[in-house]
Coordinates of C-alpha atoms in Angstrom, one line a residue:
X1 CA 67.1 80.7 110.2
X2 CA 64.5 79.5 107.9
X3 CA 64.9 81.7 105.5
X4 CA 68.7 80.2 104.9
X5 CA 67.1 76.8 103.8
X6 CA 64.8 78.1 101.1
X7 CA 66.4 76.8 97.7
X8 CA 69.1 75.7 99.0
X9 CA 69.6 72.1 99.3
X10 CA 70.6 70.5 96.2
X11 CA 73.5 72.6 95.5
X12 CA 75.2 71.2 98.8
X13 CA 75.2 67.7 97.0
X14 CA 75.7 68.3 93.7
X15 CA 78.5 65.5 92.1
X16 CA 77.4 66.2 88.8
X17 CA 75.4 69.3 87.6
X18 CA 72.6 67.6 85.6
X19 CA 71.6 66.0 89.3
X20 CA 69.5 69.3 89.7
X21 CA 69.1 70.1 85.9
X22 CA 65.3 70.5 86.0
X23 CA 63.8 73.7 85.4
X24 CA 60.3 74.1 87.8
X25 CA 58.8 77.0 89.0
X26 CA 60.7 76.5 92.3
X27 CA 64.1 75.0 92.8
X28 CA 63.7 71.0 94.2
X29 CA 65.4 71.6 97.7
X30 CA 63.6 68.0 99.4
X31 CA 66.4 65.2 98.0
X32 CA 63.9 63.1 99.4
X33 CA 65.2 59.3 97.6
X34 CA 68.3 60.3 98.1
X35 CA 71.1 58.4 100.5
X36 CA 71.0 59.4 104.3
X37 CA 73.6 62.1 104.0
X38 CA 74.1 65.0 106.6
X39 CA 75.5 68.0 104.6
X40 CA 75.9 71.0 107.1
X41 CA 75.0 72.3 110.1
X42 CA 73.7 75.5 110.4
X43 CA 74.8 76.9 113.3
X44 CA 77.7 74.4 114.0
X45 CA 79.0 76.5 116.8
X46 CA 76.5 77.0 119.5
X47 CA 75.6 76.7 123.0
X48 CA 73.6 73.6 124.8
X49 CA 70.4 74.1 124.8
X50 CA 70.1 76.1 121.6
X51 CA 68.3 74.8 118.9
X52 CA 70.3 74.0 115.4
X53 CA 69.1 73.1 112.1
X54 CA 70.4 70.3 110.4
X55 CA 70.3 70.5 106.1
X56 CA 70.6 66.9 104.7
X57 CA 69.3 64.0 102.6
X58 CA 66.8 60.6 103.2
X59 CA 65.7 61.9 106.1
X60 CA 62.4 60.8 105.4
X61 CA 59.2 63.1 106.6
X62 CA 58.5 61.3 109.9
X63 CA 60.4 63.2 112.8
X64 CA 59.5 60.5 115.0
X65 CA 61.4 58.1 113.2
X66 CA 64.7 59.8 113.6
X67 CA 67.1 60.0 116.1
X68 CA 70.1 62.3 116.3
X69 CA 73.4 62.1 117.9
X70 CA 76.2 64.1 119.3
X71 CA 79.2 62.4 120.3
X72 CA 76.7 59.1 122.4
X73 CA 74.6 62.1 123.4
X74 CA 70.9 62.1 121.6
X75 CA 69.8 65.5 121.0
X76 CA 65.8 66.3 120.7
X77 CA 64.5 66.5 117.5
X78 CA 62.0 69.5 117.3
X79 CA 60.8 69.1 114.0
X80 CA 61.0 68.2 110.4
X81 CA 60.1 70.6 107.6
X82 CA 61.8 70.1 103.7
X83 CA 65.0 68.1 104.7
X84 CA 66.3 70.3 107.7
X85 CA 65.9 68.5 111.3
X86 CA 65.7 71.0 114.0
X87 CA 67.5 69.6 116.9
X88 CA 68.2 70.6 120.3
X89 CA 71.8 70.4 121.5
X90 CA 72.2 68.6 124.6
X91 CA 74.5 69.4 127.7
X92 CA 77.7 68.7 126.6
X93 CA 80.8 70.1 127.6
X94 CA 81.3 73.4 126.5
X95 CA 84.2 73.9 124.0
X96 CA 84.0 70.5 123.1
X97 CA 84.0 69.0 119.6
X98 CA 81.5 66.9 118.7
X99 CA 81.0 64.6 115.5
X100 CA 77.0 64.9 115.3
X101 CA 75.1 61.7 113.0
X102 CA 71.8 61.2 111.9
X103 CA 70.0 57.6 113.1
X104 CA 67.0 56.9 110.1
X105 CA 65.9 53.1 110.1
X106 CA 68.6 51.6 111.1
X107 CA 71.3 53.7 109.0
X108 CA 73.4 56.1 110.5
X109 CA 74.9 58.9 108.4
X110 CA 78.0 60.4 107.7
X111 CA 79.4 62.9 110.6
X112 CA 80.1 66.4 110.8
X113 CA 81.9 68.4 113.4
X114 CA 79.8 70.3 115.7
X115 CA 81.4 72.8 118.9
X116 CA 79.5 73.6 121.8
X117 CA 80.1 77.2 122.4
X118 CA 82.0 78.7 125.9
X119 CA 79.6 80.6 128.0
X120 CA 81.4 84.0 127.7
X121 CA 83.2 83.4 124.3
X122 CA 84.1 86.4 122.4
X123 CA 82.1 86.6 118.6
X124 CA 81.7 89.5 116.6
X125 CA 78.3 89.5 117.3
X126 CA 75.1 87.5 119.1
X127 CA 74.7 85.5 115.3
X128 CA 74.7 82.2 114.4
X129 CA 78.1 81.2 113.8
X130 CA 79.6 78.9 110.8
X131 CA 83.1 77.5 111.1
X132 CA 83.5 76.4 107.2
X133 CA 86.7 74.3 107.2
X134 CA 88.0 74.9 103.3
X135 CA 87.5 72.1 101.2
X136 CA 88.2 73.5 97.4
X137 CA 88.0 71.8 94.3
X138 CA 91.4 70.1 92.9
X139 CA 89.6 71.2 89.8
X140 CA 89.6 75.3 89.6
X141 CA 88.1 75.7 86.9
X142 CA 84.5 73.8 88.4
X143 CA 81.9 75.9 89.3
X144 CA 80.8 74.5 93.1
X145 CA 78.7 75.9 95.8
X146 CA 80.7 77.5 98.4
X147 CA 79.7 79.3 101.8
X148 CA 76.0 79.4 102.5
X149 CA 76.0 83.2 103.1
X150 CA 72.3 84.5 103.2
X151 CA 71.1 85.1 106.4
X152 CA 72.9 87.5 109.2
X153 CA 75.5 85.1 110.5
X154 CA 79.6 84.7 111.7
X155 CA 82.0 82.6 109.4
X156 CA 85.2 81.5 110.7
X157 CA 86.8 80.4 107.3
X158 CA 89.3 77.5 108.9
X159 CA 92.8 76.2 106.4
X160 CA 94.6 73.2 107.9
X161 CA 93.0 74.0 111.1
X162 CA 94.1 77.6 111.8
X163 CA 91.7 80.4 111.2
X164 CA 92.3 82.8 108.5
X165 CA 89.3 85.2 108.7
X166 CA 86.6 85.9 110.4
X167 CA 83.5 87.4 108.4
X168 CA 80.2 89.0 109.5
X169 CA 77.3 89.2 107.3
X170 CA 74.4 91.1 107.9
X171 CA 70.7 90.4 107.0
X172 CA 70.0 91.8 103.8
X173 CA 68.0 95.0 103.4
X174 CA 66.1 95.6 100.7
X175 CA 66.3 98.7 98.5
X176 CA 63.3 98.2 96.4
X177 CA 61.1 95.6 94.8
X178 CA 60.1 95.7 91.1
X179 CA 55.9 96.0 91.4
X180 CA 55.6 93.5 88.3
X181 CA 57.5 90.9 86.7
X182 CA 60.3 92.6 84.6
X183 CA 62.1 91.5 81.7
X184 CA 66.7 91.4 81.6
X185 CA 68.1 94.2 81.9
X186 CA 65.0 95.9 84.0
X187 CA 65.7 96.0 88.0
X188 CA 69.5 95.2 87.0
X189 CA 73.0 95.9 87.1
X190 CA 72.7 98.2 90.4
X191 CA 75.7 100.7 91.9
X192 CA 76.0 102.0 94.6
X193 CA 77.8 105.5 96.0
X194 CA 77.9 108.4 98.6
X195 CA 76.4 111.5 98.2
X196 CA 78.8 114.5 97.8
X197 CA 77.7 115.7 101.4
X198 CA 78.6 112.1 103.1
X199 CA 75.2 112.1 104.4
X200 CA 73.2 109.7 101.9
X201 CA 73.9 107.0 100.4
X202 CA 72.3 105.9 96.7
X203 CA 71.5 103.0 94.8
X204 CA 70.6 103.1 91.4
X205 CA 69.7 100.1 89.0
X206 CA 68.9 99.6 84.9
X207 CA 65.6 100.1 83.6
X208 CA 66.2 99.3 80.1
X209 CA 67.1 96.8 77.5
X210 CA 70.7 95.6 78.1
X211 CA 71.7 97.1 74.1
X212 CA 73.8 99.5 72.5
X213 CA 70.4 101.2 72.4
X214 CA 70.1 101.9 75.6
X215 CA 73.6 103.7 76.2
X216 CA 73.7 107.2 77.3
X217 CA 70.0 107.0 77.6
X218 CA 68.9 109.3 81.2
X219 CA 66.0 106.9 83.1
X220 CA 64.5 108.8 86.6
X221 CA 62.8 106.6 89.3
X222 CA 65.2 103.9 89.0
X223 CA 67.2 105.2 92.4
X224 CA 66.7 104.8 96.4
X225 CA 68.9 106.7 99.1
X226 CA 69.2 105.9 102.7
X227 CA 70.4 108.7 105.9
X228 CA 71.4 105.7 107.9
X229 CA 74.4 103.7 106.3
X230 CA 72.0 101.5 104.3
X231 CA 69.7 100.2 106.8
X232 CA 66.6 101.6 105.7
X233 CA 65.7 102.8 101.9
X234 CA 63.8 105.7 100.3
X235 CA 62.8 105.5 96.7
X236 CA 63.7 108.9 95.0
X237 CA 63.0 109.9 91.4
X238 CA 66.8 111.1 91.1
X239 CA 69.3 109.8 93.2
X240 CA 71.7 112.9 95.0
X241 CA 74.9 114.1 93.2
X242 CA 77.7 112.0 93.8
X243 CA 80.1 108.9 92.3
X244 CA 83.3 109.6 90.6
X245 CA 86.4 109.4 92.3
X246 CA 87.6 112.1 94.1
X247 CA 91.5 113.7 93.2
X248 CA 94.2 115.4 95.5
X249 CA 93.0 119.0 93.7
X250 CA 89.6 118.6 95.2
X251 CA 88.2 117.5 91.8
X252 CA 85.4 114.8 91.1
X253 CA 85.9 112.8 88.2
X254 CA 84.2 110.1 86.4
X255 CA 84.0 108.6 82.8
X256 CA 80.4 108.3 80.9
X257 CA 79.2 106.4 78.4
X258 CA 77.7 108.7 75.8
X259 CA 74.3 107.3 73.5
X260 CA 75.3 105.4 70.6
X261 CA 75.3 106.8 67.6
X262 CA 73.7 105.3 63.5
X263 CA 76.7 104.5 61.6
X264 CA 74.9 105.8 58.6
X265 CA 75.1 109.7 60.5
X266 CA 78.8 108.8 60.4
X267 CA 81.5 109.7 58.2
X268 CA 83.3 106.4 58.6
X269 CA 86.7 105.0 57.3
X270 CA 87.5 101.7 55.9
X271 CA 86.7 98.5 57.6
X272 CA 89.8 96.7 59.2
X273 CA 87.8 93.9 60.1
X274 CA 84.6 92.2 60.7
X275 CA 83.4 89.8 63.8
X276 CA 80.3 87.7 63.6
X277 CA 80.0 86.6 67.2
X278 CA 79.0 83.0 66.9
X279 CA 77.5 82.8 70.0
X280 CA 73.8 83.1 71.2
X281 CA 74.6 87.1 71.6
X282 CA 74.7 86.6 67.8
X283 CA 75.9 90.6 67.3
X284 CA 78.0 91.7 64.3
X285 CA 81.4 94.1 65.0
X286 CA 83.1 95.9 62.8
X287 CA 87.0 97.5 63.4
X288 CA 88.1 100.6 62.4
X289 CA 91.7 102.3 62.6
X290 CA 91.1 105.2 65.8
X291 CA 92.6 107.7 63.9
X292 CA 90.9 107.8 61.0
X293 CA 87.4 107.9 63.2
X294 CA 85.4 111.0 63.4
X295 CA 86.0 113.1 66.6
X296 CA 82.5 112.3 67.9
X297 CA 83.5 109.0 68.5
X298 CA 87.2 109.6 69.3
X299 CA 88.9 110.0 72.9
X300 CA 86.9 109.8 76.3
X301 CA 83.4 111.1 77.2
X302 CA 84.0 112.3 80.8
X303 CA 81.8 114.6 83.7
X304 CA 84.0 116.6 86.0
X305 CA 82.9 118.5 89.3
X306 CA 85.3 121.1 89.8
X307 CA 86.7 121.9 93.8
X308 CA 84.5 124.0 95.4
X309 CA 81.1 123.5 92.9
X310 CA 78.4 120.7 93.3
X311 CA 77.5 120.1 89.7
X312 CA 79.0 117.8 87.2
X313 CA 80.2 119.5 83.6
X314 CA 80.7 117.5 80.8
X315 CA 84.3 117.3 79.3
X316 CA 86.5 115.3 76.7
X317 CA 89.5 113.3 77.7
X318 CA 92.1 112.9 74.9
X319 CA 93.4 109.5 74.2
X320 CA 97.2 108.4 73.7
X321 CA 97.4 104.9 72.6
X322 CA 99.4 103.4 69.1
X323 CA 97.8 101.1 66.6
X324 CA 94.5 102.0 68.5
X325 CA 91.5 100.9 67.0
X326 CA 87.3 101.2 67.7
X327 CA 84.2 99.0 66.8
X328 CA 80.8 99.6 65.7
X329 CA 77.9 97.3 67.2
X330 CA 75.4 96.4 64.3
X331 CA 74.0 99.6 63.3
X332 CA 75.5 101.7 66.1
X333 CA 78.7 103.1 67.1
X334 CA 79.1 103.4 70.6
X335 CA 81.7 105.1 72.5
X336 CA 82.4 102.5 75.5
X337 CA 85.8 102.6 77.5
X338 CA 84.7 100.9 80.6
X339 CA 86.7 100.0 83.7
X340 CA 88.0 101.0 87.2
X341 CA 90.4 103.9 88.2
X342 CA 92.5 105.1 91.2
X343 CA 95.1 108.3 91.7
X344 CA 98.6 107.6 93.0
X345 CA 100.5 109.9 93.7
X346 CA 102.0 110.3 90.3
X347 CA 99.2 110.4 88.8
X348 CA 95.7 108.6 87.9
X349 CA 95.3 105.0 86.4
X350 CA 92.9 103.4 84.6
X351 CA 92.1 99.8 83.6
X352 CA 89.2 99.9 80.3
X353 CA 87.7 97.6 78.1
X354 CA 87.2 96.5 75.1
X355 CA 90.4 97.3 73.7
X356 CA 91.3 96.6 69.6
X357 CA 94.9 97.4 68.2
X358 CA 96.1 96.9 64.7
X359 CA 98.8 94.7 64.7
X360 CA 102.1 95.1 62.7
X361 CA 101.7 92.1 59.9
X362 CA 97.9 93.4 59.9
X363 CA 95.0 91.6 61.8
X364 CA 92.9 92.4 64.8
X365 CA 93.0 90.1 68.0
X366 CA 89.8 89.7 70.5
X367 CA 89.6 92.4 72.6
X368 CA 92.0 92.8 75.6
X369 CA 92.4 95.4 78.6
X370 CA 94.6 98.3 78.5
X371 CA 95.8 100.3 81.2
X372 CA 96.1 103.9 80.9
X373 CA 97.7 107.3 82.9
X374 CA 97.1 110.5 83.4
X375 CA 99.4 113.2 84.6
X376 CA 97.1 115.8 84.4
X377 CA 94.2 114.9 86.2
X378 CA 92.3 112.3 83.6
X379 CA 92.4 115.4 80.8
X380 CA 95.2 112.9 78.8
X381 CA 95.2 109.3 79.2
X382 CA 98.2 107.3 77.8
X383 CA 98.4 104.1 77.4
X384 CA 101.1 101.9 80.1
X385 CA 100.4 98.5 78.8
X386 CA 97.5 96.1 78.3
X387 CA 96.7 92.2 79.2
X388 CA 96.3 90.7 75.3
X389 CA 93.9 87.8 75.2
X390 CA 95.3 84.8 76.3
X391 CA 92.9 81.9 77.3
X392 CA 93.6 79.1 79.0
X393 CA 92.2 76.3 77.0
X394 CA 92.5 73.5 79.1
X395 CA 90.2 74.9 81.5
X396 CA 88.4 77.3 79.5
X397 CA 86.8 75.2 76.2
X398 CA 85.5 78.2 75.1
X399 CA 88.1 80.0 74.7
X400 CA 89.2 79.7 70.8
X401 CA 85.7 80.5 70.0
X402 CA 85.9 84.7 70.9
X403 CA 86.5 86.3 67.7
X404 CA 85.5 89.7 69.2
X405 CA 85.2 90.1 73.0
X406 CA 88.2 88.0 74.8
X407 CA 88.5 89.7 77.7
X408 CA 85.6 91.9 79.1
X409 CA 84.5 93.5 82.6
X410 CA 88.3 94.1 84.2
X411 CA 88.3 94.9 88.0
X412 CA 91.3 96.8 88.8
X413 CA 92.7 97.9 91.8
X414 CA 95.5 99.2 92.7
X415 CA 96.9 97.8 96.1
X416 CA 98.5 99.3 99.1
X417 CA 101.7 97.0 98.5
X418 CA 102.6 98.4 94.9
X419 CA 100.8 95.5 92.9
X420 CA 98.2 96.4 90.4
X421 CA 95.7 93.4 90.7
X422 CA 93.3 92.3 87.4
X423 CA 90.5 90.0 87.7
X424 CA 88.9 89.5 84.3
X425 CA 85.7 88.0 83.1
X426 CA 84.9 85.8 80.1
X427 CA 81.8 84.5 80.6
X428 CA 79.8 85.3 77.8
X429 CA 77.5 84.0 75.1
X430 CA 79.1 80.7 75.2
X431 CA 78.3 79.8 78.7
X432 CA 79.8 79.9 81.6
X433 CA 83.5 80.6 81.2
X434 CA 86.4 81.4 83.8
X435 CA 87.3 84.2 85.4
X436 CA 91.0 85.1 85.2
X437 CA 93.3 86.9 87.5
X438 CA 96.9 89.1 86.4
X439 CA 99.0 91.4 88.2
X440 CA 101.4 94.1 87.8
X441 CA 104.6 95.5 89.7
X442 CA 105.3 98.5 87.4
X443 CA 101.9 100.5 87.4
X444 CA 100.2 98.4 84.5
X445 CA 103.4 98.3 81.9
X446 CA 103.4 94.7 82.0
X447 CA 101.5 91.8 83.4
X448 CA 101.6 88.4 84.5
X449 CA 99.7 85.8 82.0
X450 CA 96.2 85.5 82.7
X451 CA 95.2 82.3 85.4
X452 CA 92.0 80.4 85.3
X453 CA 91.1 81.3 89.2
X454 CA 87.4 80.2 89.2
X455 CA 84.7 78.8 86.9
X456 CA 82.4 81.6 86.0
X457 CA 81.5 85.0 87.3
X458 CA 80.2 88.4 85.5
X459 CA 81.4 91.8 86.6
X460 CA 83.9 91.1 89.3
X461 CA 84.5 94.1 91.5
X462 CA 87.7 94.8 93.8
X463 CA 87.6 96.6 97.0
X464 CA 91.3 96.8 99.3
X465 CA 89.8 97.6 102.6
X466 CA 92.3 99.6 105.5
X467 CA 92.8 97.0 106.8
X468 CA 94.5 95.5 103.9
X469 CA 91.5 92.9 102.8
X470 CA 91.1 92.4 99.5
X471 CA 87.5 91.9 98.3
X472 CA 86.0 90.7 95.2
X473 CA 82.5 90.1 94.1
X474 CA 81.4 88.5 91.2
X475 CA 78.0 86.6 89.7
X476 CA 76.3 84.0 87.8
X477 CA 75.4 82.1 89.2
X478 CA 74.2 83.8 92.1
X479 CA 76.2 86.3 93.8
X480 CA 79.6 85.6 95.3
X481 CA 82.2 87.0 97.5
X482 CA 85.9 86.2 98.1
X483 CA 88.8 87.1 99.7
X484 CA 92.5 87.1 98.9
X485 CA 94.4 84.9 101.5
X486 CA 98.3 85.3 102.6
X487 CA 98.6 88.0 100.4
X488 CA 98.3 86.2 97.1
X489 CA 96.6 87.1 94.4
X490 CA 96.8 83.4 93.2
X491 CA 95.1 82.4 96.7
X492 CA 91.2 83.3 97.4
X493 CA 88.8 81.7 99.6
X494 CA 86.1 79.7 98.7
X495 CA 83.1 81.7 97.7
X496 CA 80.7 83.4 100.4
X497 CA 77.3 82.6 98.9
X498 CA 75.3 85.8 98.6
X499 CA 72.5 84.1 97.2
X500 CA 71.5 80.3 96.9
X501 CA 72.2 78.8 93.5
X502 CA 70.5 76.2 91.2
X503 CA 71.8 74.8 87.6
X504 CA 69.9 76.4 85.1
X505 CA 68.3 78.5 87.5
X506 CA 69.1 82.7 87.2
X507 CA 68.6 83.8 91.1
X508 CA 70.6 87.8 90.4
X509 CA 71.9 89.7 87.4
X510 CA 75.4 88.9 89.2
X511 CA 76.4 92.4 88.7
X512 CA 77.3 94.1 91.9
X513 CA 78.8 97.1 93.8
X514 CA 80.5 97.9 96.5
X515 CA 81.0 100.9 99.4
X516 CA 83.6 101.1 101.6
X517 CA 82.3 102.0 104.8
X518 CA 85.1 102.0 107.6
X519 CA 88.4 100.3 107.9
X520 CA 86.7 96.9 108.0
X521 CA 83.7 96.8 106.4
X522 CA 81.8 97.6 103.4
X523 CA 78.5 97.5 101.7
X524 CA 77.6 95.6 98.9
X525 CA 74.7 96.2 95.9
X526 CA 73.3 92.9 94.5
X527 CA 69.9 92.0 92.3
X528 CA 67.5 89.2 93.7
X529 CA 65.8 87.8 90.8
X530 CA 64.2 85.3 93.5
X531 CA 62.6 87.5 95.9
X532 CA 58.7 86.7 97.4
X533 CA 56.6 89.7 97.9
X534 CA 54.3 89.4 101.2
X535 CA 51.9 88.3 98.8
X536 CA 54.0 85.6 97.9
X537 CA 55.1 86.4 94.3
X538 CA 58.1 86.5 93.0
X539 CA 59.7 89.6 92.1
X540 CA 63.0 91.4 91.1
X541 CA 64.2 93.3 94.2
X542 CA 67.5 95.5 94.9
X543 CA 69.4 94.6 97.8
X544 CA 72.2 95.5 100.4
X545 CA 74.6 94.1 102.8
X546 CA 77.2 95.2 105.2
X547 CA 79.9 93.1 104.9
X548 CA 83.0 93.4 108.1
X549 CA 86.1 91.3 108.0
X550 CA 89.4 90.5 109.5
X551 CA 92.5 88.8 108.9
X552 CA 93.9 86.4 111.9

């Protein structure tokens, strides 16, 4: 349990962000001057007799001088190391709930609840268990700790005093540890997949400048694969043949992003407009009418593995989309038409980004997110609607401010009930920004008007388990996970905590992945920017989680 209170502290008591504003070589996790304050206890479901760990504040350094309480029992404080009290629970009845207090010089603190396990009570597993009764923000849009999630533990996530989920984490595994500090966009951005024989799974990760320079640009030793469902990892110099999704004809198909080319080795047409992206990005776009554009940089760069082979081919997909138009970054002209896509069984959908169109009285908006189909197994994609950019600016300041990327990163899935589900970032150069969510009911034609769901988040990733569940990931800061409650893509827990979080402070890349791995679980791909070597130095490291959870 230790390693759950490293980092951690001052993010359970932040009332104001700048409390923890200052930037040191190690996050401040004593809150030593602080008022006597008992913030969680980790577990808070256990059996007498077991030892529990209590995170707080003004608990002083003398464990003598403290007394703690359950109910009128006092338990026996075992020791006192940077803020956390490790306390024995004493015989109490079992099942019972318990309001446990903290006794320092004649104060007493605030209470929490505390229940003494049944002997014989039925968990998911022998793991510390967490029963996290919600407490959201009234606010939406504020960016607040959620779940401490980073050890192997049990959370019963509690609304109104019924259980909703129950959610079991496993230690984290580590893929692979960078062997020397690395600059952004080195030991980031990892992805996850299955090998096309089912028998390995690989992760691979960026070793390169996060640029327009670096698209389409083949790096080898950046990969790991593991023969037993991700609980131990290989490094390989090439990762095995897999990704893609796979189609009803036995096809493999995914969508690449191809290098960048000089727009001086292009034959280009006129401008249609130009964006200087006032932000700290600082990067210049120009627009151009699609199709006017030289084929190079027209349509879809794609890799097919035909039924029956084991090698991907290279192959163009052909574009269908009105008013279309394309940007160049700076110098270059990249060909990027990110996003996620699943088959139905009329045909295949995809959800991409950045998307330009000319409008009618002339003009170009900030990007937005189109949805496309394919009847012909992703070799033409037309276009079934797109989410314009629409911000919220009430709860997203920044809003007004994005000339040329609005919305970015879609997640898109398509769910089992019909609904086509959008979560979409905007965090960008301007700071931490919101994270919208839209849906569809007619396959992407139309969609709901963007809703300010969270405050921040990079990359948010959807996963629908079998057992209906609907996942999503997201980061900065840290590395979060929710899950959509009732049904709802308006509801979602509080966030699962992947990865302790300071102001100011970048712990992960926030980019993540995710495997499904049986009907209720997955695995999910996250950076550690935080990670201590045996040595004791911090380096980037590639992790991995299995993840299991059911509705109640």
């Amino acid at each position: 349990m230790k390693t759950i209170l490293l980092n951690l502290l001052c993010m359970f008591v932040l009332l104001d962000v700048t409390s923890c504003a200052k930037k040191t070589d190690e996050p401040d996790t004593n809150g030593e001057g602080n008022a006597l304050s008992v913030n969680l206890i980790l577990p808070n479901v256990a059996a007498s007799g077991s030892t529990v760990q209590i995170q707080g504040n003004g608990f002083g350094s003398n464990p003598e001088g403290i007394q703690v309480k359950f109910g009128e029992v006092m338990g026996e404080v075992l020791d006192l190391s940077d803020g956390v009290i490790s306390v024995k629970v004493p015989e109490l009845a079992e099942g019972a709930k318990i309001n446990v207090s903290v006794l320092v010089g004649g104060q007493t603190s605030n209470i929490k609840s505390f229940r003494v396990r049944k002997i014989g009570e039925l968990v998911l597993a022998e793991k510390d268990t967490l029963e996290w009764t919600e407490n959201k923000s009234p606010n939406i849009a504020v960016i607040k700790a959620g779940i401490p999630a980073y050890d192997e533990q049990v959370v019963k996530y509690i609304r109104n005093g019924r259980q909703l989920l129950e959610v079991e984490l496993s230690e984290p595994v580590i893929v692979a540890v960078a062997d020397r500090e690395l600059p952004w966009g080195f030991f980031n951005f990892p992805g996850i997949r299955r090998s096309l024989s089912g028998q390995q799974i690989s992760v691979s990760w960026s070793m390169s400048h996060d640029n327009a320079e670096s698209y389409g640009q083949a790096v080898s030793g950046n990969s790991a694969v593991s023969s037993d469902e991700g609980a131990t990892w290989t490094r390989v110099e090439r990762a095995p043949t897999g990704g893609g999704i796979l189609l009803s004809n036995g096809d493999r198909i995914t969508v690449s992003t191809p290098a960048a080319i000089p727009i001086g080795d292009l034959d280009l047409p006129p401008v249609l407009a130009t964006f200087q992206d006032g932000s700290n990005y600082d990067r210049l776009f120009r627009i151009y009418e699609y199709d006017k554009l030289p084929l190079q940089v027209q349509g879809t760069y794609q890799h097919r593995i035909k039924s029956g082979t084991t090698a991907w081919v290279a192959e163009r997909g052909t574009l269908v989309h009105p008013n279309l138009a394309r940007y160049s970054d700076g110098n270059l002209f990249p060909v990027v038409w990110w996003g996620d896509m699943h088959e139905l069984s009329d045909g295949i959908y995809r959800g991409t980004y950045p998307t330009y169109e000319t409008k009618p009285g002339g003009g170009i908006d900030a990007s937005g997110v189109t949805f496309y189909k394919s009847t012909d197994l992703g070799l033409t994609w037309i276009k079934q609607g797109n989410i314009p950019y629409q911000p919220d600016l009430m709860l997203d300041p920044n809003g007004n401010k994005r000339k040329a990327f609005g919305w970015t990163e879609p997640a898109f899935a398509a769910l089992k009930n019909g609904t086509f589900l959008s979560v979409l970032r905007t965090q960008d150069g301007f700071g931490e920004s919101p994270m919208y969510v839209s849906t569809s009911t007619n396959k992407g034609v139309s969609w709901t008007k963007p809703k300010v769901f969270t405050g921040a988040g990079v990359l948010p990733k959807l996963l629908e388990l079998d057992n209906e569940v609907v996942a999503l990931a997201s980061g900065r800061p840290g590395v979060q996970l929710r899950f959509m409650l009732n049904n709802n893509a308006d509801d979602w827990s509080e966030p699962f905590e992947m990865l302790p979080w300071v102001p100011n402070e970048t712990f992960s890349c926030g980019y993540t992945g995710f495997l499904k791995v049986d009907d209720n679980s997955f695995l999910i791909v996250y950076s550690d920017f935080w990670h201590r070597t045996p040595e004791g130095e911090r380096r980037k490291a590639i992790k991995v989680r299995k993840v299991t959870v059911k509705r109640l």
